[in-house]
PDB file of C-alpha atoms in Angstrom:
ATOM      1  CA  UNK E   1    -123.474 -48.844  18.159  1.00  0.00           C
ATOM      2  CA  UNK E   2    -126.551 -50.112  19.961  1.00  0.00           C
ATOM      3  CA  UNK E   3    -129.232 -48.909  17.548  1.00  0.00           C
ATOM      4  CA  UNK E   4    -129.284 -50.517  14.115  1.00  0.00           C
ATOM      5  CA  UNK E   5    -128.938 -47.910  11.381  1.00  0.00           C
ATOM      6  CA  UNK E   6    -130.594 -47.684   7.997  1.00  0.00           C
ATOM      7  CA  UNK E   7    -127.462 -48.271   5.944  1.00  0.00           C
ATOM      8  CA  UNK E   8    -129.047 -47.518   2.563  1.00  0.00           C
ATOM      9  CA  UNK E   9    -130.413 -44.165   3.754  1.00  0.00           C
ATOM     10  CA  UNK E  10    -127.120 -43.344   5.436  1.00  0.00           C
ATOM     11  CA  UNK E  11    -125.253 -44.046   2.208  1.00  0.00           C
ATOM     12  CA  UNK E  12    -127.616 -41.796   0.246  1.00  0.00           C
ATOM     13  CA  UNK E  13    -127.169 -39.022   2.786  1.00  0.00           C
ATOM     14  CA  UNK E  14    -123.403 -39.449   2.646  1.00  0.00           C
ATOM     15  CA  UNK E  15    -123.463 -39.189  -1.163  1.00  0.00           C
ATOM     16  CA  UNK E  16    -125.300 -35.881  -0.766  1.00  0.00           C
ATOM     17  CA  UNK E  17    -122.484 -34.665   1.512  1.00  0.00           C
ATOM     18  CA  UNK E  18    -124.219 -35.112   4.871  1.00  0.00           C
ATOM     19  CA  UNK E  19    -121.473 -35.287   7.527  1.00  0.00           C
ATOM     20  CA  UNK E  20    -123.784 -36.729  10.185  1.00  0.00           C
ATOM     21  CA  UNK E  21    -124.351 -39.744   7.913  1.00  0.00           C
ATOM     22  CA  UNK E  22    -120.598 -40.322   7.850  1.00  0.00           C
ATOM     23  CA  UNK E  23    -120.583 -40.148  11.626  1.00  0.00           C
ATOM     24  CA  UNK E  24    -123.319 -42.790  11.852  1.00  0.00           C
ATOM     25  CA  UNK E  25    -121.546 -45.041   9.376  1.00  0.00           C
ATOM     26  CA  UNK E  26    -118.253 -44.772  11.252  1.00  0.00           C
ATOM     27  CA  UNK E  27    -119.935 -45.613  14.547  1.00  0.00           C
ATOM     28  CA  UNK E  28    -121.697 -48.566  12.873  1.00  0.00           C
ATOM     29  CA  UNK E  29    -118.570 -49.963  11.226  1.00  0.00           C
ATOM     30  CA  UNK E  30    -116.023 -49.238  13.946  1.00  0.00           C
ATOM     31  CA  UNK E  31    -116.674 -52.347  16.126  1.00  0.00           C
ATOM     32  CA  UNK E  32    -116.521 -54.643  13.068  1.00  0.00           C
ATOM     33  CA  UNK E  33    -113.239 -53.180  11.839  1.00  0.00           C
ATOM     34  CA  UNK E  34    -111.765 -52.970  15.335  1.00  0.00           C
ATOM     35  CA  UNK E  35    -112.422 -56.686  15.940  1.00  0.00           C
ATOM     36  CA  UNK E  36    -110.850 -57.731  12.646  1.00  0.00           C
ATOM     37  CA  UNK E  37    -107.801 -55.515  13.125  1.00  0.00           C
ATOM     38  CA  UNK E  38    -107.267 -56.783  16.654  1.00  0.00           C
ATOM     39  CA  UNK E  39    -107.503 -60.413  15.595  1.00  0.00           C
ATOM     40  CA  UNK E  40    -105.488 -60.305  12.416  1.00  0.00           C
ATOM     41  CA  UNK E  41    -102.772 -57.873  13.346  1.00  0.00           C
ATOM     42  CA  UNK E  42    -100.157 -58.476  16.037  1.00  0.00           C
ATOM     43  CA  UNK E  43    -100.604 -56.440  19.180  1.00  0.00           C
ATOM     44  CA  UNK E  44     -99.179 -52.891  19.389  1.00  0.00           C
ATOM     45  CA  UNK E  45     -99.404 -52.397  15.643  1.00  0.00           C
ATOM     46  CA  UNK E  46    -100.864 -48.885  15.476  1.00  0.00           C
ATOM     47  CA  UNK E  47    -104.389 -50.186  15.662  1.00  0.00           C
ATOM     48  CA  UNK E  48    -106.136 -46.802  15.403  1.00  0.00           C
ATOM     49  CA  UNK E  49    -104.091 -45.791  12.367  1.00  0.00           C
ATOM     50  CA  UNK E  50    -105.048 -48.964  10.601  1.00  0.00           C
ATOM     51  CA  UNK E  51    -108.730 -48.633  11.519  1.00  0.00           C
ATOM     52  CA  UNK E  52    -108.628 -45.096  10.149  1.00  0.00           C
ATOM     53  CA  UNK E  53    -106.945 -46.330   6.968  1.00  0.00           C
ATOM     54  CA  UNK E  54    -109.615 -49.004   6.495  1.00  0.00           C
ATOM     55  CA  UNK E  55    -112.412 -46.492   7.082  1.00  0.00           C
ATOM     56  CA  UNK E  56    -110.886 -44.094   4.543  1.00  0.00           C
ATOM     57  CA  UNK E  57    -110.684 -46.939   2.029  1.00  0.00           C
ATOM     58  CA  UNK E  58    -114.283 -47.852   2.819  1.00  0.00           C
ATOM     59  CA  UNK E  59    -115.553 -44.327   2.135  1.00  0.00           C
ATOM     60  CA  UNK E  60    -113.423 -44.031  -1.002  1.00  0.00           C
ATOM     61  CA  UNK E  61    -114.900 -47.270  -2.379  1.00  0.00           C
ATOM     62  CA  UNK E  62    -118.466 -46.880  -1.105  1.00  0.00           C
ATOM     63  CA  UNK E  63    -119.709 -46.205  -4.631  1.00  0.00           C
ATOM     64  CA  UNK E  64    -118.638 -49.766  -5.520  1.00  0.00           C
ATOM     65  CA  UNK E  65    -120.884 -51.265  -2.822  1.00  0.00           C
ATOM     66  CA  UNK E  66    -123.876 -52.795  -4.589  1.00  0.00           C
ATOM     67  CA  UNK E  67    -125.943 -53.581  -1.505  1.00  0.00           C
ATOM     68  CA  UNK E  68    -126.441 -57.282  -2.324  1.00  0.00           C
ATOM     69  CA  UNK E  69    -124.713 -58.270   0.955  1.00  0.00           C
ATOM     70  CA  UNK E  70    -124.740 -56.462   4.298  1.00  0.00           C
ATOM     71  CA  UNK E  71    -122.326 -53.528   4.425  1.00  0.00           C
ATOM     72  CA  UNK E  72    -120.534 -55.088   7.395  1.00  0.00           C
ATOM     73  CA  UNK E  73    -119.649 -58.180   5.263  1.00  0.00           C
ATOM     74  CA  UNK E  74    -118.278 -55.978   2.525  1.00  0.00           C
ATOM     75  CA  UNK E  75    -116.267 -53.963   5.047  1.00  0.00           C
ATOM     76  CA  UNK E  76    -115.032 -57.146   6.779  1.00  0.00           C
ATOM     77  CA  UNK E  77    -113.555 -58.337   3.528  1.00  0.00           C
ATOM     78  CA  UNK E  78    -111.918 -54.990   2.885  1.00  0.00           C
ATOM     79  CA  UNK E  79    -110.534 -54.951   6.436  1.00  0.00           C
ATOM     80  CA  UNK E  80    -109.144 -58.459   6.150  1.00  0.00           C
ATOM     81  CA  UNK E  81    -107.450 -57.660   2.828  1.00  0.00           C
ATOM     82  CA  UNK E  82    -105.867 -54.537   4.322  1.00  0.00           C
ATOM     83  CA  UNK E  83    -104.639 -56.470   7.379  1.00  0.00           C
ATOM     84  CA  UNK E  84    -103.182 -59.181   5.147  1.00  0.00           C
ATOM     85  CA  UNK E  85    -101.345 -56.542   3.107  1.00  0.00           C
ATOM     86  CA  UNK E  86     -99.842 -55.173   6.319  1.00  0.00           C
ATOM     87  CA  UNK E  87     -98.915 -58.653   7.533  1.00  0.00           C
ATOM     88  CA  UNK E  88     -97.275 -59.535   4.232  1.00  0.00           C
ATOM     89  CA  UNK E  89     -94.958 -56.575   4.661  1.00  0.00           C
ATOM     90  CA  UNK E  90     -93.723 -58.010   7.943  1.00  0.00           C
ATOM     91  CA  UNK E  91     -90.779 -60.339   8.131  1.00  0.00           C
ATOM     92  CA  UNK E  92     -91.646 -63.935   8.913  1.00  0.00           C
ATOM     93  CA  UNK E  93     -89.510 -65.570  11.557  1.00  0.00           C
ATOM     94  CA  UNK E  94     -88.678 -69.077  10.393  1.00  0.00           C
ATOM     95  CA  UNK E  95     -88.808 -70.483  13.926  1.00  0.00           C
ATOM     96  CA  UNK E  96     -88.769 -69.496  17.573  1.00  0.00           C
ATOM     97  CA  UNK E  97     -86.721 -71.074  20.333  1.00  0.00           C
ATOM     98  CA  UNK E  98     -87.103 -71.285  24.059  1.00  0.00           C
ATOM     99  CA  UNK E  99     -84.472 -68.549  24.463  1.00  0.00           C
ATOM    100  CA  UNK E 100     -86.650 -66.179  22.391  1.00  0.00           C
ATOM    101  CA  UNK E 101     -89.306 -66.211  25.120  1.00  0.00           C
ATOM    102  CA  UNK E 102     -89.348 -63.727  27.977  1.00  0.00           C
ATOM    103  CA  UNK E 103     -89.394 -65.230  31.498  1.00  0.00           C
ATOM    104  CA  UNK E 104     -93.115 -64.340  31.753  1.00  0.00           C
ATOM    105  CA  UNK E 105     -93.891 -66.011  28.440  1.00  0.00           C
ATOM    106  CA  UNK E 106     -91.945 -69.103  29.532  1.00  0.00           C
ATOM    107  CA  UNK E 107     -93.990 -69.188  32.732  1.00  0.00           C
ATOM    108  CA  UNK E 108     -97.239 -68.953  30.802  1.00  0.00           C
ATOM    109  CA  UNK E 109     -96.058 -71.635  28.422  1.00  0.00           C
ATOM    110  CA  UNK E 110     -95.349 -73.953  31.320  1.00  0.00           C
ATOM    111  CA  UNK E 111     -98.495 -73.000  33.184  1.00  0.00           C
ATOM    112  CA  UNK E 112    -100.833 -73.754  30.319  1.00  0.00           C
ATOM    113  CA  UNK E 113     -98.999 -77.006  29.826  1.00  0.00           C
ATOM    114  CA  UNK E 114     -98.879 -78.270  33.394  1.00  0.00           C
ATOM    115  CA  UNK E 115    -101.822 -76.525  34.996  1.00  0.00           C
ATOM    116  CA  UNK E 116    -104.023 -75.764  32.046  1.00  0.00           C
ATOM    117  CA  UNK E 117    -105.382 -72.610  33.599  1.00  0.00           C
ATOM    118  CA  UNK E 118    -104.466 -68.976  34.165  1.00  0.00           C
ATOM    119  CA  UNK E 119    -102.954 -67.726  37.406  1.00  0.00           C
ATOM    120  CA  UNK E 120    -103.508 -63.984  37.118  1.00  0.00           C
ATOM    121  CA  UNK E 121    -104.660 -61.303  34.687  1.00  0.00           C
ATOM    122  CA  UNK E 122    -101.181 -60.450  33.421  1.00  0.00           C
ATOM    123  CA  UNK E 123    -100.903 -64.010  32.139  1.00  0.00           C
ATOM    124  CA  UNK E 124    -103.517 -63.073  29.555  1.00  0.00           C
ATOM    125  CA  UNK E 125    -101.187 -60.414  28.132  1.00  0.00           C
ATOM    126  CA  UNK E 126     -98.166 -62.736  28.171  1.00  0.00           C
ATOM    127  CA  UNK E 127    -100.237 -65.492  26.596  1.00  0.00           C
ATOM    128  CA  UNK E 128    -101.143 -63.074  23.816  1.00  0.00           C
ATOM    129  CA  UNK E 129     -97.479 -62.184  23.326  1.00  0.00           C
ATOM    130  CA  UNK E 130     -96.669 -65.853  23.151  1.00  0.00           C
ATOM    131  CA  UNK E 131     -99.486 -66.502  20.671  1.00  0.00           C
ATOM    132  CA  UNK E 132     -98.182 -63.599  18.553  1.00  0.00           C
ATOM    133  CA  UNK E 133     -94.714 -65.162  18.611  1.00  0.00           C
ATOM    134  CA  UNK E 134     -96.082 -68.513  17.516  1.00  0.00           C
ATOM    135  CA  UNK E 135     -98.111 -66.829  14.789  1.00  0.00           C
ATOM    136  CA  UNK E 136     -95.095 -64.845  13.609  1.00  0.00           C
ATOM    137  CA  UNK E 137     -93.651 -68.078  12.204  1.00  0.00           C
ATOM    138  CA  UNK E 138     -96.606 -68.341   9.818  1.00  0.00           C
ATOM    139  CA  UNK E 139     -97.304 -66.580   6.546  1.00  0.00           C
ATOM    140  CA  UNK E 140     -99.827 -63.738   6.561  1.00  0.00           C
ATOM    141  CA  UNK E 141    -102.725 -65.749   5.111  1.00  0.00           C
ATOM    142  CA  UNK E 142    -101.961 -68.750   7.336  1.00  0.00           C
ATOM    143  CA  UNK E 143    -101.945 -66.573  10.433  1.00  0.00           C
ATOM    144  CA  UNK E 144    -105.350 -65.148   9.591  1.00  0.00           C
ATOM    145  CA  UNK E 145    -106.762 -68.502   8.575  1.00  0.00           C
ATOM    146  CA  UNK E 146    -105.900 -70.324  11.801  1.00  0.00           C
ATOM    147  CA  UNK E 147    -107.366 -67.469  13.856  1.00  0.00           C
ATOM    148  CA  UNK E 148    -110.576 -67.434  11.820  1.00  0.00           C
ATOM    149  CA  UNK E 149    -111.002 -71.144  12.579  1.00  0.00           C
ATOM    150  CA  UNK E 150    -109.637 -71.546  16.100  1.00  0.00           C
ATOM    151  CA  UNK E 151    -110.476 -68.156  17.594  1.00  0.00           C
ATOM    152  CA  UNK E 152    -113.522 -66.913  15.719  1.00  0.00           C
ATOM    153  CA  UNK E 153    -114.957 -70.361  15.049  1.00  0.00           C
ATOM    154  CA  UNK E 154    -115.859 -69.628  11.428  1.00  0.00           C
ATOM    155  CA  UNK E 155    -116.891 -72.503   9.208  1.00  0.00           C
ATOM    156  CA  UNK E 156    -114.828 -73.328   6.123  1.00  0.00           C
ATOM    157  CA  UNK E 157    -117.686 -72.051   3.928  1.00  0.00           C
ATOM    158  CA  UNK E 158    -117.756 -68.726   5.736  1.00  0.00           C
ATOM    159  CA  UNK E 159    -113.994 -68.373   5.347  1.00  0.00           C
ATOM    160  CA  UNK E 160    -114.278 -69.269   1.699  1.00  0.00           C
ATOM    161  CA  UNK E 161    -116.874 -66.516   1.258  1.00  0.00           C
ATOM    162  CA  UNK E 162    -114.726 -63.917   3.015  1.00  0.00           C
ATOM    163  CA  UNK E 163    -111.381 -64.809   1.485  1.00  0.00           C
ATOM    164  CA  UNK E 164    -112.439 -66.111  -1.909  1.00  0.00           C
ATOM    165  CA  UNK E 165    -110.355 -69.289  -1.424  1.00  0.00           C
ATOM    166  CA  UNK E 166    -111.788 -72.718  -2.223  1.00  0.00           C
ATOM    167  CA  UNK E 167    -112.788 -75.014   0.657  1.00  0.00           C
ATOM    168  CA  UNK E 168    -110.295 -77.716  -0.342  1.00  0.00           C
ATOM    169  CA  UNK E 169    -107.506 -75.150  -0.455  1.00  0.00           C
ATOM    170  CA  UNK E 170    -108.492 -73.983   3.034  1.00  0.00           C
ATOM    171  CA  UNK E 171    -108.456 -77.583   4.337  1.00  0.00           C
ATOM    172  CA  UNK E 172    -105.025 -78.242   2.905  1.00  0.00           C
ATOM    173  CA  UNK E 173    -103.709 -74.982   4.275  1.00  0.00           C
ATOM    174  CA  UNK E 174    -105.102 -75.726   7.738  1.00  0.00           C
ATOM    175  CA  UNK E 175    -103.473 -79.147   7.729  1.00  0.00           C
ATOM    176  CA  UNK E 176    -100.116 -77.581   6.882  1.00  0.00           C
ATOM    177  CA  UNK E 177    -100.523 -74.766   9.465  1.00  0.00           C
ATOM    178  CA  UNK E 178    -101.388 -77.202  12.245  1.00  0.00           C
ATOM    179  CA  UNK E 179     -98.330 -79.277  11.443  1.00  0.00           C
ATOM    180  CA  UNK E 180     -96.163 -76.192  11.512  1.00  0.00           C
ATOM    181  CA  UNK E 181     -97.596 -75.040  14.862  1.00  0.00           C
ATOM    182  CA  UNK E 182     -97.107 -78.518  16.353  1.00  0.00           C
ATOM    183  CA  UNK E 183     -93.494 -78.455  15.248  1.00  0.00           C
ATOM    184  CA  UNK E 184     -92.906 -75.007  16.766  1.00  0.00           C
ATOM    185  CA  UNK E 185     -94.519 -75.935  20.080  1.00  0.00           C
ATOM    186  CA  UNK E 186     -92.560 -79.171  20.144  1.00  0.00           C
ATOM    187  CA  UNK E 187     -89.325 -77.207  19.678  1.00  0.00           C
ATOM    188  CA  UNK E 188     -90.280 -74.997  22.621  1.00  0.00           C
ATOM    189  CA  UNK E 189     -91.099 -78.019  24.764  1.00  0.00           C
ATOM    190  CA  UNK E 190     -87.678 -79.479  24.147  1.00  0.00           C
ATOM    191  CA  UNK E 191     -86.074 -76.308  25.597  1.00  0.00           C
ATOM    192  CA  UNK E 192     -82.509 -75.287  24.572  1.00  0.00           C
TER     193      UNK E 192
ATOM    194  CA  UNK M   1    -106.420 -86.223  15.874  1.00  0.00           C
ATOM    195  CA  UNK M   2    -105.476 -83.896  18.703  1.00  0.00           C
ATOM    196  CA  UNK M   3    -101.898 -83.948  19.867  1.00  0.00           C
ATOM    197  CA  UNK M   4    -100.605 -82.444  23.104  1.00  0.00           C
ATOM    198  CA  UNK M   5     -99.233 -79.578  20.992  1.00  0.00           C
ATOM    199  CA  UNK M   6    -102.726 -78.915  19.613  1.00  0.00           C
ATOM    200  CA  UNK M   7    -104.094 -78.786  23.152  1.00  0.00           C
ATOM    201  CA  UNK M   8    -101.311 -76.448  24.144  1.00  0.00           C
ATOM    202  CA  UNK M   9    -102.107 -74.145  21.222  1.00  0.00           C
ATOM    203  CA  UNK M  10    -105.814 -74.167  22.026  1.00  0.00           C
ATOM    204  CA  UNK M  11    -105.113 -73.455  25.707  1.00  0.00           C
ATOM    205  CA  UNK M  12    -102.845 -70.515  24.888  1.00  0.00           C
ATOM    206  CA  UNK M  13    -105.372 -69.136  22.435  1.00  0.00           C
ATOM    207  CA  UNK M  14    -108.204 -69.485  24.948  1.00  0.00           C
ATOM    208  CA  UNK M  15    -106.106 -67.767  27.611  1.00  0.00           C
ATOM    209  CA  UNK M  16    -105.287 -64.837  25.329  1.00  0.00           C
ATOM    210  CA  UNK M  17    -108.817 -64.586  23.858  1.00  0.00           C
ATOM    211  CA  UNK M  18    -109.823 -61.420  25.783  1.00  0.00           C
ATOM    212  CA  UNK M  19    -107.012 -59.478  24.103  1.00  0.00           C
ATOM    213  CA  UNK M  20    -108.531 -60.197  20.694  1.00  0.00           C
ATOM    214  CA  UNK M  21    -111.870 -58.566  21.500  1.00  0.00           C
ATOM    215  CA  UNK M  22    -112.520 -55.399  19.499  1.00  0.00           C
ATOM    216  CA  UNK M  23    -113.679 -52.037  20.852  1.00  0.00           C
ATOM    217  CA  UNK M  24    -117.402 -51.285  20.748  1.00  0.00           C
ATOM    218  CA  UNK M  25    -117.002 -47.550  20.225  1.00  0.00           C
ATOM    219  CA  UNK M  26    -114.197 -45.383  18.880  1.00  0.00           C
ATOM    220  CA  UNK M  27    -111.757 -43.858  21.366  1.00  0.00           C
ATOM    221  CA  UNK M  28    -111.966 -40.180  22.292  1.00  0.00           C
ATOM    222  CA  UNK M  29    -111.062 -37.905  19.398  1.00  0.00           C
ATOM    223  CA  UNK M  30    -111.178 -40.661  16.790  1.00  0.00           C
ATOM    224  CA  UNK M  31    -114.492 -39.550  15.293  1.00  0.00           C
ATOM    225  CA  UNK M  32    -113.401 -35.904  15.053  1.00  0.00           C
ATOM    226  CA  UNK M  33    -110.134 -36.694  13.321  1.00  0.00           C
ATOM    227  CA  UNK M  34    -111.851 -39.208  11.047  1.00  0.00           C
ATOM    228  CA  UNK M  35    -114.516 -36.706   9.986  1.00  0.00           C
ATOM    229  CA  UNK M  36    -111.867 -34.012   9.442  1.00  0.00           C
ATOM    230  CA  UNK M  37    -109.893 -36.411   7.278  1.00  0.00           C
ATOM    231  CA  UNK M  38    -113.006 -37.304   5.275  1.00  0.00           C
ATOM    232  CA  UNK M  39    -113.840 -33.620   4.784  1.00  0.00           C
ATOM    233  CA  UNK M  40    -110.279 -32.959   3.620  1.00  0.00           C
ATOM    234  CA  UNK M  41    -110.440 -35.921   1.274  1.00  0.00           C
ATOM    235  CA  UNK M  42    -113.705 -34.681  -0.201  1.00  0.00           C
ATOM    236  CA  UNK M  43    -112.300 -31.170  -0.663  1.00  0.00           C
ATOM    237  CA  UNK M  44    -109.203 -32.572  -2.357  1.00  0.00           C
ATOM    238  CA  UNK M  45    -111.415 -34.648  -4.611  1.00  0.00           C
ATOM    239  CA  UNK M  46    -113.537 -31.631  -5.564  1.00  0.00           C
ATOM    240  CA  UNK M  47    -110.421 -29.570  -6.194  1.00  0.00           C
ATOM    241  CA  UNK M  48    -109.036 -32.313  -8.402  1.00  0.00           C
ATOM    242  CA  UNK M  49    -112.281 -32.411 -10.381  1.00  0.00           C
ATOM    243  CA  UNK M  50    -112.155 -28.618 -10.782  1.00  0.00           C
ATOM    244  CA  UNK M  51    -108.547 -28.825 -11.920  1.00  0.00           C
ATOM    245  CA  UNK M  52    -109.410 -31.539 -14.413  1.00  0.00           C
ATOM    246  CA  UNK M  53    -112.237 -29.456 -15.874  1.00  0.00           C
ATOM    247  CA  UNK M  54    -109.958 -26.437 -16.103  1.00  0.00           C
ATOM    248  CA  UNK M  55    -107.315 -28.531 -17.848  1.00  0.00           C
ATOM    249  CA  UNK M  56    -109.919 -29.860 -20.274  1.00  0.00           C
ATOM    250  CA  UNK M  57    -111.220 -26.345 -21.039  1.00  0.00           C
ATOM    251  CA  UNK M  58    -107.669 -25.027 -21.413  1.00  0.00           C
ATOM    252  CA  UNK M  59    -106.820 -27.861 -23.803  1.00  0.00           C
ATOM    253  CA  UNK M  60    -110.002 -27.219 -25.781  1.00  0.00           C
ATOM    254  CA  UNK M  61    -109.251 -23.481 -25.950  1.00  0.00           C
ATOM    255  CA  UNK M  62    -105.693 -24.215 -27.087  1.00  0.00           C
ATOM    256  CA  UNK M  63    -107.077 -26.587 -29.691  1.00  0.00           C
ATOM    257  CA  UNK M  64    -109.523 -23.961 -30.943  1.00  0.00           C
ATOM    258  CA  UNK M  65    -106.772 -21.316 -31.127  1.00  0.00           C
ATOM    259  CA  UNK M  66    -104.453 -23.730 -32.933  1.00  0.00           C
ATOM    260  CA  UNK M  67    -107.225 -24.635 -35.359  1.00  0.00           C
ATOM    261  CA  UNK M  68    -107.984 -20.936 -35.936  1.00  0.00           C
ATOM    262  CA  UNK M  69    -104.343 -20.123 -36.587  1.00  0.00           C
ATOM    263  CA  UNK M  70    -103.995 -23.086 -38.931  1.00  0.00           C
ATOM    264  CA  UNK M  71    -107.095 -22.087 -40.878  1.00  0.00           C
ATOM    265  CA  UNK M  72    -106.070 -18.430 -41.146  1.00  0.00           C
ATOM    266  CA  UNK M  73    -102.480 -19.282 -42.162  1.00  0.00           C
ATOM    267  CA  UNK M  74    -103.791 -21.779 -44.640  1.00  0.00           C
ATOM    268  CA  UNK M  75    -106.239 -19.202 -45.945  1.00  0.00           C
ATOM    269  CA  UNK M  76    -103.498 -16.601 -46.175  1.00  0.00           C
ATOM    270  CA  UNK M  77    -101.240 -18.798 -48.271  1.00  0.00           C
ATOM    271  CA  UNK M  78    -104.052 -20.014 -50.454  1.00  0.00           C
ATOM    272  CA  UNK M  79    -105.598 -16.625 -51.118  1.00  0.00           C
ATOM    273  CA  UNK M  80    -105.971 -16.347 -54.916  1.00  0.00           C
ATOM    274  CA  UNK M  81    -103.160 -18.541 -56.211  1.00  0.00           C
ATOM    275  CA  UNK M  82     -99.535 -19.476 -55.691  1.00  0.00           C
ATOM    276  CA  UNK M  83     -98.068 -16.584 -57.692  1.00  0.00           C
ATOM    277  CA  UNK M  84     -96.525 -13.407 -56.199  1.00  0.00           C
ATOM    278  CA  UNK M  85     -98.334 -10.040 -56.756  1.00  0.00           C
ATOM    279  CA  UNK M  86     -96.083  -9.044 -59.700  1.00  0.00           C
ATOM    280  CA  UNK M  87     -96.672 -12.261 -61.514  1.00  0.00           C
ATOM    281  CA  UNK M  88    -100.404 -12.033 -60.706  1.00  0.00           C
ATOM    282  CA  UNK M  89    -100.507  -8.577 -62.278  1.00  0.00           C
ATOM    283  CA  UNK M  90     -98.806  -9.919 -65.359  1.00  0.00           C
ATOM    284  CA  UNK M  91    -101.267 -12.769 -65.588  1.00  0.00           C
ATOM    285  CA  UNK M  92    -104.170 -10.392 -65.247  1.00  0.00           C
ATOM    286  CA  UNK M  93    -102.682  -8.027 -67.835  1.00  0.00           C
ATOM    287  CA  UNK M  94    -102.151 -10.763 -70.344  1.00  0.00           C
ATOM    288  CA  UNK M  95    -105.401 -12.463 -69.366  1.00  0.00           C
ATOM    289  CA  UNK M  96    -103.668 -15.809 -69.043  1.00  0.00           C
ATOM    290  CA  UNK M  97    -105.652 -18.696 -67.526  1.00  0.00           C
ATOM    291  CA  UNK M  98    -103.785 -19.373 -64.293  1.00  0.00           C
ATOM    292  CA  UNK M  99    -105.690 -22.509 -63.255  1.00  0.00           C
TER     293      UNK M  99
END
């Protein structure tokens, strides 16, 4: 949504049963939720269904929103928690091997290693698949944490605020995750 | 300390970054189905509240009826005293103090 909305007024209107207020709120929150879902959930995971689920949760819990932080922060936290619940339900693969990669993923793996740059647009998709495979070896919270740091560039304090974890816990977790990722990539480099 | 594996990870992540970008606006039909779902949810909620109130009123009515029956039965058995009508007549005839 391009125009900023008056969230407080919108919430009041929604409480009074105004459907147009709901429409404005959905349009306002959609990009925030969409971004979080796309980052924290593997690709092709019924994105729209999950966004709808998060929005339904948001409207069901709106009466709990106190207004001391921006609504988007409150919704981000709710979205992240929902994504983590979904991720926890998924089976973690203990490790991936070279033979688990498709030929395209193997090409991308080699290309980023030897050339360090992309060759064509489809490589972006295969790179994402490969990233998802690497992330599938991590626990739900670890997966989200590494993406918050490496992809979104959040500071440890920001992550602490969103997740409720302590900074030292985050640091320790990151150390462990990085080691695990190094090990996985090393296994892939060694080939079968 | 950055290892070659760290660089590899960062390169892969940078390459795939566009696929992580969220949508700016909902896809076609999303808003309509979302609003319909919200309306349905609100109707269900209102219906549930109505049902709860009905259940409360029904329970209260049942309670009142039960209390009324209890009081009337109690009153019926305690009318006068514990003696049967024949005995009561005898008591009255002889003017015996029944209490």
